[in-house]
mmCIF file with all atom_site columns, C-alpha atoms in Angstrom:
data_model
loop_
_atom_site.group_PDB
_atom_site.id
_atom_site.type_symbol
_atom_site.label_atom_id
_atom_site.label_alt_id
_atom_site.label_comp_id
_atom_site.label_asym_id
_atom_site.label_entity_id
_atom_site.label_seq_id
_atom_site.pdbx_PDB_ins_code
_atom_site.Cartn_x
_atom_site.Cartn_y
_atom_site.Cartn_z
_atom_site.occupancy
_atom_site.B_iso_or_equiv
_atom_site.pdbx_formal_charge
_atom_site.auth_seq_id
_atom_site.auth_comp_id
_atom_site.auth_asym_id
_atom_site.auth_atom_id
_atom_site.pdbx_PDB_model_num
ATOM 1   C CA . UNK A 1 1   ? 90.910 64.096 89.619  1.00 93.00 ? 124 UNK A CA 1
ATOM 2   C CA . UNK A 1 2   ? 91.540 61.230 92.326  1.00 95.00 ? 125 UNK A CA 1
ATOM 3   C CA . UNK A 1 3   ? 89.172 59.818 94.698  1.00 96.00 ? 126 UNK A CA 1
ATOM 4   C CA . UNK A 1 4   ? 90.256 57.556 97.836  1.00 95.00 ? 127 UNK A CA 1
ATOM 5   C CA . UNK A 1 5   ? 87.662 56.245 99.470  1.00 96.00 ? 128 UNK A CA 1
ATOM 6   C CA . UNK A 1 6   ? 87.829 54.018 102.770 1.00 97.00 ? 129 UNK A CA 1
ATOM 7   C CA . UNK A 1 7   ? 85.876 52.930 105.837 1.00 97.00 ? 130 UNK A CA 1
ATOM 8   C CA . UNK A 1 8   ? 84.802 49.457 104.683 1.00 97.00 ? 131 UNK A CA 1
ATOM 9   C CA . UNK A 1 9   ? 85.421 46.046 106.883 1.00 97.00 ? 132 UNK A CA 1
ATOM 10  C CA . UNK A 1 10  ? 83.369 44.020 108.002 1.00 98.00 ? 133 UNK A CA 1
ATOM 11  C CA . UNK A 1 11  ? 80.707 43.987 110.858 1.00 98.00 ? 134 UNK A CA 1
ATOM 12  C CA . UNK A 1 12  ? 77.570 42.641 112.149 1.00 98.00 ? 135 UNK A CA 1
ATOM 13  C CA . UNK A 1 13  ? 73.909 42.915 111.298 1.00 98.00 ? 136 UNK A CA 1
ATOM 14  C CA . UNK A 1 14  ? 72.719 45.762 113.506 1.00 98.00 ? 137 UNK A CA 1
ATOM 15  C CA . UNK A 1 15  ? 76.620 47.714 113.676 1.00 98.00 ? 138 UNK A CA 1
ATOM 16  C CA . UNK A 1 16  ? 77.627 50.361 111.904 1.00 98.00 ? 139 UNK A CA 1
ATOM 17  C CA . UNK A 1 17  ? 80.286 52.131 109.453 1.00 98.00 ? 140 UNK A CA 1
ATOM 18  C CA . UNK A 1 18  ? 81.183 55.171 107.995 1.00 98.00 ? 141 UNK A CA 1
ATOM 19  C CA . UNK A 1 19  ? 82.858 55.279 104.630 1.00 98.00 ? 142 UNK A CA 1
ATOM 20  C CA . UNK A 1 20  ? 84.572 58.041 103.367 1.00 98.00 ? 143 UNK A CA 1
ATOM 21  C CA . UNK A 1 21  ? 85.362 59.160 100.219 1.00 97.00 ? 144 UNK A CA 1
ATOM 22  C CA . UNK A 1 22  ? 88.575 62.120 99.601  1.00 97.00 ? 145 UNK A CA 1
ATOM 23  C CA . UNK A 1 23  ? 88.553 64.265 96.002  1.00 95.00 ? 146 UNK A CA 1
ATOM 24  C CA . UNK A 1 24  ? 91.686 65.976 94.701  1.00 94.00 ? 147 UNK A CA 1
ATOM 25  C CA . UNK A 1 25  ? 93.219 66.931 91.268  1.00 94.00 ? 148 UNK A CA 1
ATOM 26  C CA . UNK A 1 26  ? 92.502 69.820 89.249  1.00 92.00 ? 149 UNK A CA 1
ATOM 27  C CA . UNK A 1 27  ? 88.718 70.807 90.632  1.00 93.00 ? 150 UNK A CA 1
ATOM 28  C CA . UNK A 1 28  ? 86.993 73.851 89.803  1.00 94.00 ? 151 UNK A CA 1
ATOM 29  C CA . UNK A 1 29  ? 83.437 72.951 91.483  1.00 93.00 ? 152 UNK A CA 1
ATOM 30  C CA . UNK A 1 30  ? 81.686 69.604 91.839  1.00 94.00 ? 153 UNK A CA 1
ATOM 31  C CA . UNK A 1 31  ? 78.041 69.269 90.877  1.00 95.00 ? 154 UNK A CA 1
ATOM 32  C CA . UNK A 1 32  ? 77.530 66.052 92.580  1.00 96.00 ? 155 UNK A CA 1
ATOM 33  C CA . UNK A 1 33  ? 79.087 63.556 95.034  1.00 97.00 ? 156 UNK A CA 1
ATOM 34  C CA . UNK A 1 34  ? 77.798 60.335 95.064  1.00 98.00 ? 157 UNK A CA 1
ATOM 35  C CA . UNK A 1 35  ? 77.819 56.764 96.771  1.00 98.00 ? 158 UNK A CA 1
ATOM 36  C CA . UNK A 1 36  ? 77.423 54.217 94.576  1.00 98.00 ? 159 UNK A CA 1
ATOM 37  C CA . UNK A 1 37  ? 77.282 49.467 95.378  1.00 98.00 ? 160 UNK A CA 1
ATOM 38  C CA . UNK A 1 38  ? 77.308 46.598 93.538  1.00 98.00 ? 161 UNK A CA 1
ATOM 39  C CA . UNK A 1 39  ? 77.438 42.903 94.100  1.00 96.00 ? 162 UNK A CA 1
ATOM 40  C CA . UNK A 1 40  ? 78.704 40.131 92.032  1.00 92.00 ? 163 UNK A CA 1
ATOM 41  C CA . UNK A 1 41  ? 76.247 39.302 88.894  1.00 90.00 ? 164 UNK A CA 1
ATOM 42  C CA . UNK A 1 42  ? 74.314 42.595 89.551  1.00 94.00 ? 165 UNK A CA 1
ATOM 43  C CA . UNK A 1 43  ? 74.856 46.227 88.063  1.00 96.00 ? 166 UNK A CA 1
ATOM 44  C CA . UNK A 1 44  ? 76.161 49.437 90.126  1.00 97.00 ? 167 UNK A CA 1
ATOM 45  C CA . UNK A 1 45  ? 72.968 50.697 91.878  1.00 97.00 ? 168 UNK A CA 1
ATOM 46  C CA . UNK A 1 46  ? 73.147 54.184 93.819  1.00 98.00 ? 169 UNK A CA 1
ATOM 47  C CA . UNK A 1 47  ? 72.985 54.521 97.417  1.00 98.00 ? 170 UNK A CA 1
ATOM 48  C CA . UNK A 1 48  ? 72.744 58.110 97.981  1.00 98.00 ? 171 UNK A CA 1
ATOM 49  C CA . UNK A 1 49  ? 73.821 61.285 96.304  1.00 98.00 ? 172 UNK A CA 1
ATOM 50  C CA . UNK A 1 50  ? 74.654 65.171 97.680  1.00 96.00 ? 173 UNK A CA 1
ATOM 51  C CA . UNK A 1 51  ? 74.219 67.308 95.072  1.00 94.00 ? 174 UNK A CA 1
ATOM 52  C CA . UNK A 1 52  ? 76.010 70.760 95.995  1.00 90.00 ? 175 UNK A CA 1
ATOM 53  C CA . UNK A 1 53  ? 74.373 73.080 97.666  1.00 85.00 ? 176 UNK A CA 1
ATOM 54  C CA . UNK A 1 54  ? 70.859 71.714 96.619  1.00 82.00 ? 177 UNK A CA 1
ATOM 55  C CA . UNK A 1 55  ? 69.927 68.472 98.678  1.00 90.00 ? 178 UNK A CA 1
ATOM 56  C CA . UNK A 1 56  ? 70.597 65.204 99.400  1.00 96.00 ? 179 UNK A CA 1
ATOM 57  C CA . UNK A 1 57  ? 69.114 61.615 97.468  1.00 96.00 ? 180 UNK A CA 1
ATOM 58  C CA . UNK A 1 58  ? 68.679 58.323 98.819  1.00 98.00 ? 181 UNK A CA 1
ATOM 59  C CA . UNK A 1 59  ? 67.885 54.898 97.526  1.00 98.00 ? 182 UNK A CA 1
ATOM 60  C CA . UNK A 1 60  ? 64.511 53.130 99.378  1.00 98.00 ? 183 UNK A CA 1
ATOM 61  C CA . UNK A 1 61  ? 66.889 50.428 100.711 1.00 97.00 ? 184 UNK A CA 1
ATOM 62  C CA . UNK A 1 62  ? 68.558 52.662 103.032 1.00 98.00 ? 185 UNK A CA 1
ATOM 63  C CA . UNK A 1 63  ? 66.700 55.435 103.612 1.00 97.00 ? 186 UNK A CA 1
ATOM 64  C CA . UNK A 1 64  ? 66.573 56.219 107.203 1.00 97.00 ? 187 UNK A CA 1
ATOM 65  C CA . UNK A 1 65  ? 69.383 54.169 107.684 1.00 98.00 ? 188 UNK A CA 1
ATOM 66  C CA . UNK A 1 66  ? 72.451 55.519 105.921 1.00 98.00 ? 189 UNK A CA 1
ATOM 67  C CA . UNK A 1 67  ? 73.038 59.333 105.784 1.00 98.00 ? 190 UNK A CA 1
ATOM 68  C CA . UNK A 1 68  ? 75.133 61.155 103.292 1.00 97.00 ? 191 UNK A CA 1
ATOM 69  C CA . UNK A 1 69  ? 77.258 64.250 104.031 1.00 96.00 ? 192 UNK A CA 1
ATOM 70  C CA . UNK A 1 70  ? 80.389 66.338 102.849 1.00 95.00 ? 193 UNK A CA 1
ATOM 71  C CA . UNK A 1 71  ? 82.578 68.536 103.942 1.00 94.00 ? 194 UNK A CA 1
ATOM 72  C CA . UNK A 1 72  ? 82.932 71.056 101.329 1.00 91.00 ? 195 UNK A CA 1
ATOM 73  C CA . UNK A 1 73  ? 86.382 72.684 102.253 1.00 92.00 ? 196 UNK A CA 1
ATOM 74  C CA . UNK A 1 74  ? 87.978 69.230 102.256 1.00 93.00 ? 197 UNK A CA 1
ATOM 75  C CA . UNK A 1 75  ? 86.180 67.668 99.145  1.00 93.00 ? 198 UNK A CA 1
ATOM 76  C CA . UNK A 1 76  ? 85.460 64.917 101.192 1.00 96.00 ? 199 UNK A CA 1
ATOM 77  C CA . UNK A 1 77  ? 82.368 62.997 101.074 1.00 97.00 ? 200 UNK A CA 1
ATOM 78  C CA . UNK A 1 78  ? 80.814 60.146 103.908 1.00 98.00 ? 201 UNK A CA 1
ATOM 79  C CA . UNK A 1 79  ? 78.496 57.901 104.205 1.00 98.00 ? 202 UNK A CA 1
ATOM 80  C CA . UNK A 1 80  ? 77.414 56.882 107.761 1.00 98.00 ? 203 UNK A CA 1
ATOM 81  C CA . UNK A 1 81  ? 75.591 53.598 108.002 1.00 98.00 ? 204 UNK A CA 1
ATOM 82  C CA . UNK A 1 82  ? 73.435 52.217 110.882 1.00 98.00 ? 205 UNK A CA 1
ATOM 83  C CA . UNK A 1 83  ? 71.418 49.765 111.134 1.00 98.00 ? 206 UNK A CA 1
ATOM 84  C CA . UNK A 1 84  ? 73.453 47.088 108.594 1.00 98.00 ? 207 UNK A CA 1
ATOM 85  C CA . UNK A 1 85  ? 71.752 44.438 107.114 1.00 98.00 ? 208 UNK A CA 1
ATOM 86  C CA . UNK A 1 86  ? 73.347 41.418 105.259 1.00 97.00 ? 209 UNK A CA 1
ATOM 87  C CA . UNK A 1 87  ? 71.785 42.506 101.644 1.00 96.00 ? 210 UNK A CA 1
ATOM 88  C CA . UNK A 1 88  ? 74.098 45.917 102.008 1.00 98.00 ? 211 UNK A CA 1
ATOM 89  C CA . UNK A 1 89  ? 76.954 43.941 101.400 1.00 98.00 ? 212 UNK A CA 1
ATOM 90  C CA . UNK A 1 90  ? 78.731 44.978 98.697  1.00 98.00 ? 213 UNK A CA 1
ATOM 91  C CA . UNK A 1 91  ? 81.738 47.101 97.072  1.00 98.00 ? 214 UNK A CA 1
ATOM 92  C CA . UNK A 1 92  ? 80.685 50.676 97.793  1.00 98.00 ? 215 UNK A CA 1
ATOM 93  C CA . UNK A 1 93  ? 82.166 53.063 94.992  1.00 98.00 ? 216 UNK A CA 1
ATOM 94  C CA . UNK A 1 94  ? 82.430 56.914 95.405  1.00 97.00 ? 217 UNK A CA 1
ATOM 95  C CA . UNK A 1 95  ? 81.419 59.442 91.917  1.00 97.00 ? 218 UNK A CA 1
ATOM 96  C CA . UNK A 1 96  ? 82.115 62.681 91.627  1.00 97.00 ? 219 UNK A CA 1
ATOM 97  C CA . UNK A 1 97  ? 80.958 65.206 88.889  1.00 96.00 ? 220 UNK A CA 1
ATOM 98  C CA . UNK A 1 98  ? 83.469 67.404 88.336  1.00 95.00 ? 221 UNK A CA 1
ATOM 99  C CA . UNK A 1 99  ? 84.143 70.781 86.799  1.00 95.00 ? 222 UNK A CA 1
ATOM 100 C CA . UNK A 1 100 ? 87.965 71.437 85.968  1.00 93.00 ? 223 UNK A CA 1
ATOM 101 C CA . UNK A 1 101 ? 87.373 74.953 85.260  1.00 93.00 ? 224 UNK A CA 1
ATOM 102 C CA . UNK A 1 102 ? 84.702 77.678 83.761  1.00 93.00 ? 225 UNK A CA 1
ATOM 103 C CA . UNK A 1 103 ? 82.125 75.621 81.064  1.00 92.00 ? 226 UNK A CA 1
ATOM 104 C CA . UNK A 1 104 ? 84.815 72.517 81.451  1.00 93.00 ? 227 UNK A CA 1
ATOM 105 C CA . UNK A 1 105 ? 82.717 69.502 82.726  1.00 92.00 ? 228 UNK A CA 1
ATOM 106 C CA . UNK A 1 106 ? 81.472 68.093 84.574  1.00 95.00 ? 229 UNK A CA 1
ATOM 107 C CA . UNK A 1 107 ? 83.320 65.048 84.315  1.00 96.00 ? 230 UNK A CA 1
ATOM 108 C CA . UNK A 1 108 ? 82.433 61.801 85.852  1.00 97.00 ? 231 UNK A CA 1
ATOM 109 C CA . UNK A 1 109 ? 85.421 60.006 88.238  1.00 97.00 ? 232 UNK A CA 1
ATOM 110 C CA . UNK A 1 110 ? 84.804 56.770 90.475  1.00 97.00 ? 233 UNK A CA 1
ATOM 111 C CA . UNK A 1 111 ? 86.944 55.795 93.314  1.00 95.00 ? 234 UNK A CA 1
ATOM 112 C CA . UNK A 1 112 ? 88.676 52.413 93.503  1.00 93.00 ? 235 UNK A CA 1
ATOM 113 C CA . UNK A 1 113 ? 85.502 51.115 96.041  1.00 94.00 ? 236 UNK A CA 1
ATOM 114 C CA . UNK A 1 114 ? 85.588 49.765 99.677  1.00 97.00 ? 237 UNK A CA 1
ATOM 115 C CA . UNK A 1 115 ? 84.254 46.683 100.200 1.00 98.00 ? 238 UNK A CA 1
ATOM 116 C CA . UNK A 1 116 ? 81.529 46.256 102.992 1.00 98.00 ? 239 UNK A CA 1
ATOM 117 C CA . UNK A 1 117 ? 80.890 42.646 104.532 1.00 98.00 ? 240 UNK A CA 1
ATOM 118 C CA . UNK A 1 118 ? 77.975 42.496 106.947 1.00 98.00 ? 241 UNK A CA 1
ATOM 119 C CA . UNK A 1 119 ? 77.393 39.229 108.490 1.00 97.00 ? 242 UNK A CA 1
ATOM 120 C CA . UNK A 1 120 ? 74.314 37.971 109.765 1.00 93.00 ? 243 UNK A CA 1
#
């Protein structure tokens, strides 16, 4: 399973971007799609998650902010953000849980991450 994510640059406090995030390989079902950032020095934190068919999860920092959707037919997972703010800067990585077929999985893959600059 690959995942290609893009949409980062970089953009003013206040703008906004929309990151996406494209699954393919040998996929069954996914549980879970998942946005994941991290800045230097500091662990991976979560951003927000869409977990299949269930609901969607979002970190304090961004809630009401950033909104998290897929398009199931495509496998492909965004993240619009509004409303930037300097501390969201970061390398923005995509997860997927993955099954590869019947009681095979899931199986975690990360995308290469899209870096997001937000000056103030």
């Amino acid at each position: 399973v690959q995942l290609q994510a893009s949409g980062g640059g970089l953009v003013q406090a206040g703008g906004s971007l929309r990151l996406s995030c494209g699954a393919s390989g040998t996929i069954f079902s996914i549980k879970r799609m998942s946005w994941f950032r991290q800045t230097s020095g500091k662990e991976r934190e979560l951003v927000a998650a869409h977990h299949t068919g269930v609901s969607t999860t979002y970190a304090p920092a961004v809630k009401g902010r950033f909104t998290i959707s897929r398009d199931y037919a495509k496998n492909i997972l965004y993240l619009q953000m509004n409303g930037l703010r300097p501390d969201d800067t970061a390398m923005y990585y995509c997860k997927t849980e993955v099954f590869t077929g019947i009681g095979r999985g899931p199986y975690d893959y990360w995308g290469q991450g899209t870096l997001v600059t937000v000056s103030s």
